[in-house]
PDB file of C-alpha atoms in Angstrom:
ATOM      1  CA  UNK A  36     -68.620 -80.299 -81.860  1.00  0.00           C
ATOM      2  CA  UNK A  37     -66.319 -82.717 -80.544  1.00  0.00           C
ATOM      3  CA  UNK A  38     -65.038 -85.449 -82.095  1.00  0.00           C
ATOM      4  CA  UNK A  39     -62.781 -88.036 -82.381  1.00  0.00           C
ATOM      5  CA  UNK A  40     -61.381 -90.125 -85.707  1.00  0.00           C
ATOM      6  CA  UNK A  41     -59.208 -92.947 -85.698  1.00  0.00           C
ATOM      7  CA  UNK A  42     -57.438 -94.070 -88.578  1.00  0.00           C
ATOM      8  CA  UNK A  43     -54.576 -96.212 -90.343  1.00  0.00           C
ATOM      9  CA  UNK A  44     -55.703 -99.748 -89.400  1.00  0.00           C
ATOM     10  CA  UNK A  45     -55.634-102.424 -91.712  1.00  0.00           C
ATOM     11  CA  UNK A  46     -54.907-106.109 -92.962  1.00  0.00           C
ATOM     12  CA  UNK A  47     -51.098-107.021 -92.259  1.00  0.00           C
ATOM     13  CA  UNK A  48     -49.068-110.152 -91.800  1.00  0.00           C
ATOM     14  CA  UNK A  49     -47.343-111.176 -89.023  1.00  0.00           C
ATOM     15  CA  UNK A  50     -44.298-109.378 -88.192  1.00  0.00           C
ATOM     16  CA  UNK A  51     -45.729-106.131 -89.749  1.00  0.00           C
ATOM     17  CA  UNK A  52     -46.660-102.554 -88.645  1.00  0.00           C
ATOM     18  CA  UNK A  53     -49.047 -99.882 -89.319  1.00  0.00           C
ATOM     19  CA  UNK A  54     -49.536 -96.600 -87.617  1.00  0.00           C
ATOM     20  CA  UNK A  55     -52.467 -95.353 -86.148  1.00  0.00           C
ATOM     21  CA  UNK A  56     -53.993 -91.987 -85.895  1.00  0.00           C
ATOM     22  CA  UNK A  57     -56.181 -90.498 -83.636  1.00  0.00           C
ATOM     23  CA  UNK A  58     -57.314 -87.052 -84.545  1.00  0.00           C
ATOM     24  CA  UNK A  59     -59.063 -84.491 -82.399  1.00  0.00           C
ATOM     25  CA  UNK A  60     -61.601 -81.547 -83.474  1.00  0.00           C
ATOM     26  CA  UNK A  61     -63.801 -79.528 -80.832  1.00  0.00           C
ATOM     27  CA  UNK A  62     -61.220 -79.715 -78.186  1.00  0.00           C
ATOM     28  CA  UNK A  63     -57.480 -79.690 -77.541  1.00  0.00           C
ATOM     29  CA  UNK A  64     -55.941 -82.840 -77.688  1.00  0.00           C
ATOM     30  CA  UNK A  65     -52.930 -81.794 -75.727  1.00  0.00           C
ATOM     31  CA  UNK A  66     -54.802 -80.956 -72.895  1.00  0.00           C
ATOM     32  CA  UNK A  67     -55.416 -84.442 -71.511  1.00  0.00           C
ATOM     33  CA  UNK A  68     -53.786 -87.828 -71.138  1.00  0.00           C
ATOM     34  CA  UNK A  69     -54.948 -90.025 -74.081  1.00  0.00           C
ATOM     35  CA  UNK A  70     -55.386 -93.867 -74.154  1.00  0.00           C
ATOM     36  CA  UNK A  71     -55.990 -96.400 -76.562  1.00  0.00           C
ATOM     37  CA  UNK A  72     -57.832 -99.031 -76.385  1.00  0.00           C
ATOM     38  CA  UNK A  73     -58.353-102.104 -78.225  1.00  0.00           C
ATOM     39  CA  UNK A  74     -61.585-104.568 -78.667  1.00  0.00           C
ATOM     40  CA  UNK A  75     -60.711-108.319 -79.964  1.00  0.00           C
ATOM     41  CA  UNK A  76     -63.662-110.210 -81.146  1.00  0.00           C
ATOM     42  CA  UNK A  77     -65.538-111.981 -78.349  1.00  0.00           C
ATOM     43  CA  UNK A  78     -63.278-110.019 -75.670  1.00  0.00           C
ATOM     44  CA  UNK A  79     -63.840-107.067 -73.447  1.00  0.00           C
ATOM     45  CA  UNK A  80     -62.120-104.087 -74.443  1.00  0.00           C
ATOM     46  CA  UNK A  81     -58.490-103.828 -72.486  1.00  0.00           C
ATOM     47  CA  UNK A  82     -56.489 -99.970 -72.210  1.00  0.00           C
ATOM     48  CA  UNK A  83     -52.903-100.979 -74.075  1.00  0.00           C
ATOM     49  CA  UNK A  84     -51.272 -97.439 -73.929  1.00  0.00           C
ATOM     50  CA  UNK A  85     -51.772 -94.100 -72.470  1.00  0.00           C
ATOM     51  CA  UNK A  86     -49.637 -90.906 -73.472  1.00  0.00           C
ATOM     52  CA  UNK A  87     -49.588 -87.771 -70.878  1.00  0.00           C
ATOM     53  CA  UNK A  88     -50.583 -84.150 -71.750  1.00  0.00           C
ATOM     54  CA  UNK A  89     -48.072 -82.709 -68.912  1.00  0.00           C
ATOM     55  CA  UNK A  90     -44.780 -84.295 -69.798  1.00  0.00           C
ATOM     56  CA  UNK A  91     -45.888 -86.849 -72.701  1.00  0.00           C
ATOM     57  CA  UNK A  92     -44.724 -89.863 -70.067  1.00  0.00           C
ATOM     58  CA  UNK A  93     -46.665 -93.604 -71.340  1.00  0.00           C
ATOM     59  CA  UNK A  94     -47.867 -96.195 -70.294  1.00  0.00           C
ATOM     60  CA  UNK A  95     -47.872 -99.704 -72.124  1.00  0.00           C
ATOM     61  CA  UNK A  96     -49.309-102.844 -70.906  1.00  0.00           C
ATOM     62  CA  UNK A  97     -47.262-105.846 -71.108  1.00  0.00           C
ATOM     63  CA  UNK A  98     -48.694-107.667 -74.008  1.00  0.00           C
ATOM     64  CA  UNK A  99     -47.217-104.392 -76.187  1.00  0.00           C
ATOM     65  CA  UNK A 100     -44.525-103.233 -74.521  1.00  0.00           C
ATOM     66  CA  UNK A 101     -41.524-102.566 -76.732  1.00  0.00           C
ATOM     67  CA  UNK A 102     -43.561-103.601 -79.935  1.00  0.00           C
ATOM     68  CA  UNK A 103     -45.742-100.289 -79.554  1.00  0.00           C
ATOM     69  CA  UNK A 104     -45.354 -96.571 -79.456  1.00  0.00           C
ATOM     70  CA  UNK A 105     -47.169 -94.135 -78.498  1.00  0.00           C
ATOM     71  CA  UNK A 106     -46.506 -90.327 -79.327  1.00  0.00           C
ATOM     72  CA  UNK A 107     -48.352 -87.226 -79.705  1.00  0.00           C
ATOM     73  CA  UNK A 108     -48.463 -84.149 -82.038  1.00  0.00           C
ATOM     74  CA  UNK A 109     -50.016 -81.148 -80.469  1.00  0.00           C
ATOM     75  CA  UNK A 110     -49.709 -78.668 -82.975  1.00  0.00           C
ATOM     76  CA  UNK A 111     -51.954 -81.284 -85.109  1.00  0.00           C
ATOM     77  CA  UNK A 112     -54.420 -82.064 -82.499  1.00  0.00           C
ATOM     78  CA  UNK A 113     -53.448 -86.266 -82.982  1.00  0.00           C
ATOM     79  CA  UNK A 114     -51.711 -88.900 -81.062  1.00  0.00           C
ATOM     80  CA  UNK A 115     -50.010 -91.448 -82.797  1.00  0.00           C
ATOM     81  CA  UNK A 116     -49.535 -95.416 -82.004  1.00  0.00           C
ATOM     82  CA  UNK A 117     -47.083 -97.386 -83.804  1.00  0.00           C
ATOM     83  CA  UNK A 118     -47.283-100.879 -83.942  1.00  0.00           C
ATOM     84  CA  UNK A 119     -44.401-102.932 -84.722  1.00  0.00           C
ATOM     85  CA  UNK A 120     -43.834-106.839 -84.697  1.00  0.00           C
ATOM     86  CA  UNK A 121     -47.388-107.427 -85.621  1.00  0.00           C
ATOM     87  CA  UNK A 122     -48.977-110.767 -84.426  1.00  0.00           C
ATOM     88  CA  UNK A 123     -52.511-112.272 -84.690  1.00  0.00           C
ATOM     89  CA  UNK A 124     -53.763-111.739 -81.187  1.00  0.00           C
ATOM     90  CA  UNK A 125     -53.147-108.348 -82.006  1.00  0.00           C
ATOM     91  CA  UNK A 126     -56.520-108.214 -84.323  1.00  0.00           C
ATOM     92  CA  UNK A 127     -58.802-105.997 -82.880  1.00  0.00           C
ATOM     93  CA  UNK A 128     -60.774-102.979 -82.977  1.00  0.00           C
ATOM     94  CA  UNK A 129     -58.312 -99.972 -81.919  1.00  0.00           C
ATOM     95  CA  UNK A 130     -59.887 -96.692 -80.098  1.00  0.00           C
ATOM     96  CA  UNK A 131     -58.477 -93.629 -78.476  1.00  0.00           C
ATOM     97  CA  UNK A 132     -60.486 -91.366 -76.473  1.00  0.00           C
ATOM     98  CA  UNK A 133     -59.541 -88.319 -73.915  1.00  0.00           C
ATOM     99  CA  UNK A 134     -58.579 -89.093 -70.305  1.00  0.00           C
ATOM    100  CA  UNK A 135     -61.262 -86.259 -68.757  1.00  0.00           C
ATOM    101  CA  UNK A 136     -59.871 -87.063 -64.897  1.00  0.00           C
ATOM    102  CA  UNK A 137     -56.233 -86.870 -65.769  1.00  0.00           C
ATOM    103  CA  UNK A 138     -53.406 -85.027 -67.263  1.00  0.00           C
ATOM    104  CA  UNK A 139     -50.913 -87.577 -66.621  1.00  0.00           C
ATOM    105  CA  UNK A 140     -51.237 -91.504 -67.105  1.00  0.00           C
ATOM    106  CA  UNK A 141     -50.960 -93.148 -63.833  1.00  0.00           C
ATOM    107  CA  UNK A 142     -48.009 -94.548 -62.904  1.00  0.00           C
ATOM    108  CA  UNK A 143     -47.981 -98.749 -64.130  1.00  0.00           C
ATOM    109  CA  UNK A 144     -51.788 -98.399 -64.236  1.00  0.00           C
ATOM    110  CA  UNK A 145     -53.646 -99.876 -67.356  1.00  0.00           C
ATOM    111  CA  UNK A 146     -55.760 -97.097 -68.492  1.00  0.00           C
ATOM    112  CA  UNK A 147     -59.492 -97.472 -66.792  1.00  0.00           C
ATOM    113  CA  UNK A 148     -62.291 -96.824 -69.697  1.00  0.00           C
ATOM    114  CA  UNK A 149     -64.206 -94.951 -67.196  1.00  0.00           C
ATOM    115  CA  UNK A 150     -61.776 -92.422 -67.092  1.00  0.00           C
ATOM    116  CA  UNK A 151     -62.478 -92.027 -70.573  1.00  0.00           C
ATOM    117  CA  UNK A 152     -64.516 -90.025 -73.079  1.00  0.00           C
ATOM    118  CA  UNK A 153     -65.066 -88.458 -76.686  1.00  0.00           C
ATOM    119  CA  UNK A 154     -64.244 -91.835 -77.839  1.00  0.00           C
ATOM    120  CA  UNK A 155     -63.923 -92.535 -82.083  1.00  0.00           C
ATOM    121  CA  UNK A 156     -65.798 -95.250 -83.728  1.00  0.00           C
ATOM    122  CA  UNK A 157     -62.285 -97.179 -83.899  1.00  0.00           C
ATOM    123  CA  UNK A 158     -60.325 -98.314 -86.213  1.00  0.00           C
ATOM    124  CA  UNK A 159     -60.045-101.944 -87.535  1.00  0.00           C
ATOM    125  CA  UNK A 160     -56.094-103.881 -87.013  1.00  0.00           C
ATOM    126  CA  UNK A 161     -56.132-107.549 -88.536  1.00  0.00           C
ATOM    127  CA  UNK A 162     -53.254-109.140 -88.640  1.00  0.00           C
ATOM    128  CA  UNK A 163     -53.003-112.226 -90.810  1.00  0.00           C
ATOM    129  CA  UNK A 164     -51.591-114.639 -92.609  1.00  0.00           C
TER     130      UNK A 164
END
């Protein structure tokens, strides 16, 4: 059965970080290009970061770049996204899911949800004062 769990969100203040974890079971993790995703109250949900299976390149949109990282661990079946510099319009749901089209995030594209599947339930980021 596959599934998807995402984990290590949380309440934090501004200028904080937490780590999220997305872990895989059912299939093989490093066999696709994984996204995450994140859901802000009231908004659509927007791709932030993509990691590729063939050569682990990323993708970041601009509203993270060089606050986040994204990384993988194959051997545990889990992608990682670190989230430094914390700030309020950060608070949102966070998801990952598996890239089903690709093996490799496109090149400067924000990662299309379509693309997308065996997504988690997500995992709460509030970041607050």
């Amino acid at each position: 059965q596959v599934q998807v769990v995402e984990s290590g969100g949380g309440l934090v203040q501004p200028g904080g970080s937490l780590r999220l974890s997305c872990a895989a079971s059912g299939f093989t993790l490093g066999d696709y290009a994984i996204g995450w995703f994140r859901q802000a109250p009231g908004k659509q949900r927007e791709g932030i970061s993509c990691v590729s299976a063939s050569d682990s390149s990323t993708y970041y949109t601009d509203s993270v770049k060089g606050r986040f990282t994204i990384s993988r661990d194959n051997a545990k079946n889990t992608v990682y996204l670190q989230m430094n510099s914390l700030k309020p319009e950060d608070t949102a749901v966070y998801s990952c899911a598996a890239n089903l089209m690709r093996r490799r995030c496109p090149v400067g594209e924000t990662p299309k949800q379509y693309e997308y599947a065996y997504w988690g339930q997500g995992t709460q980021v509030t970041v607050s004062s």
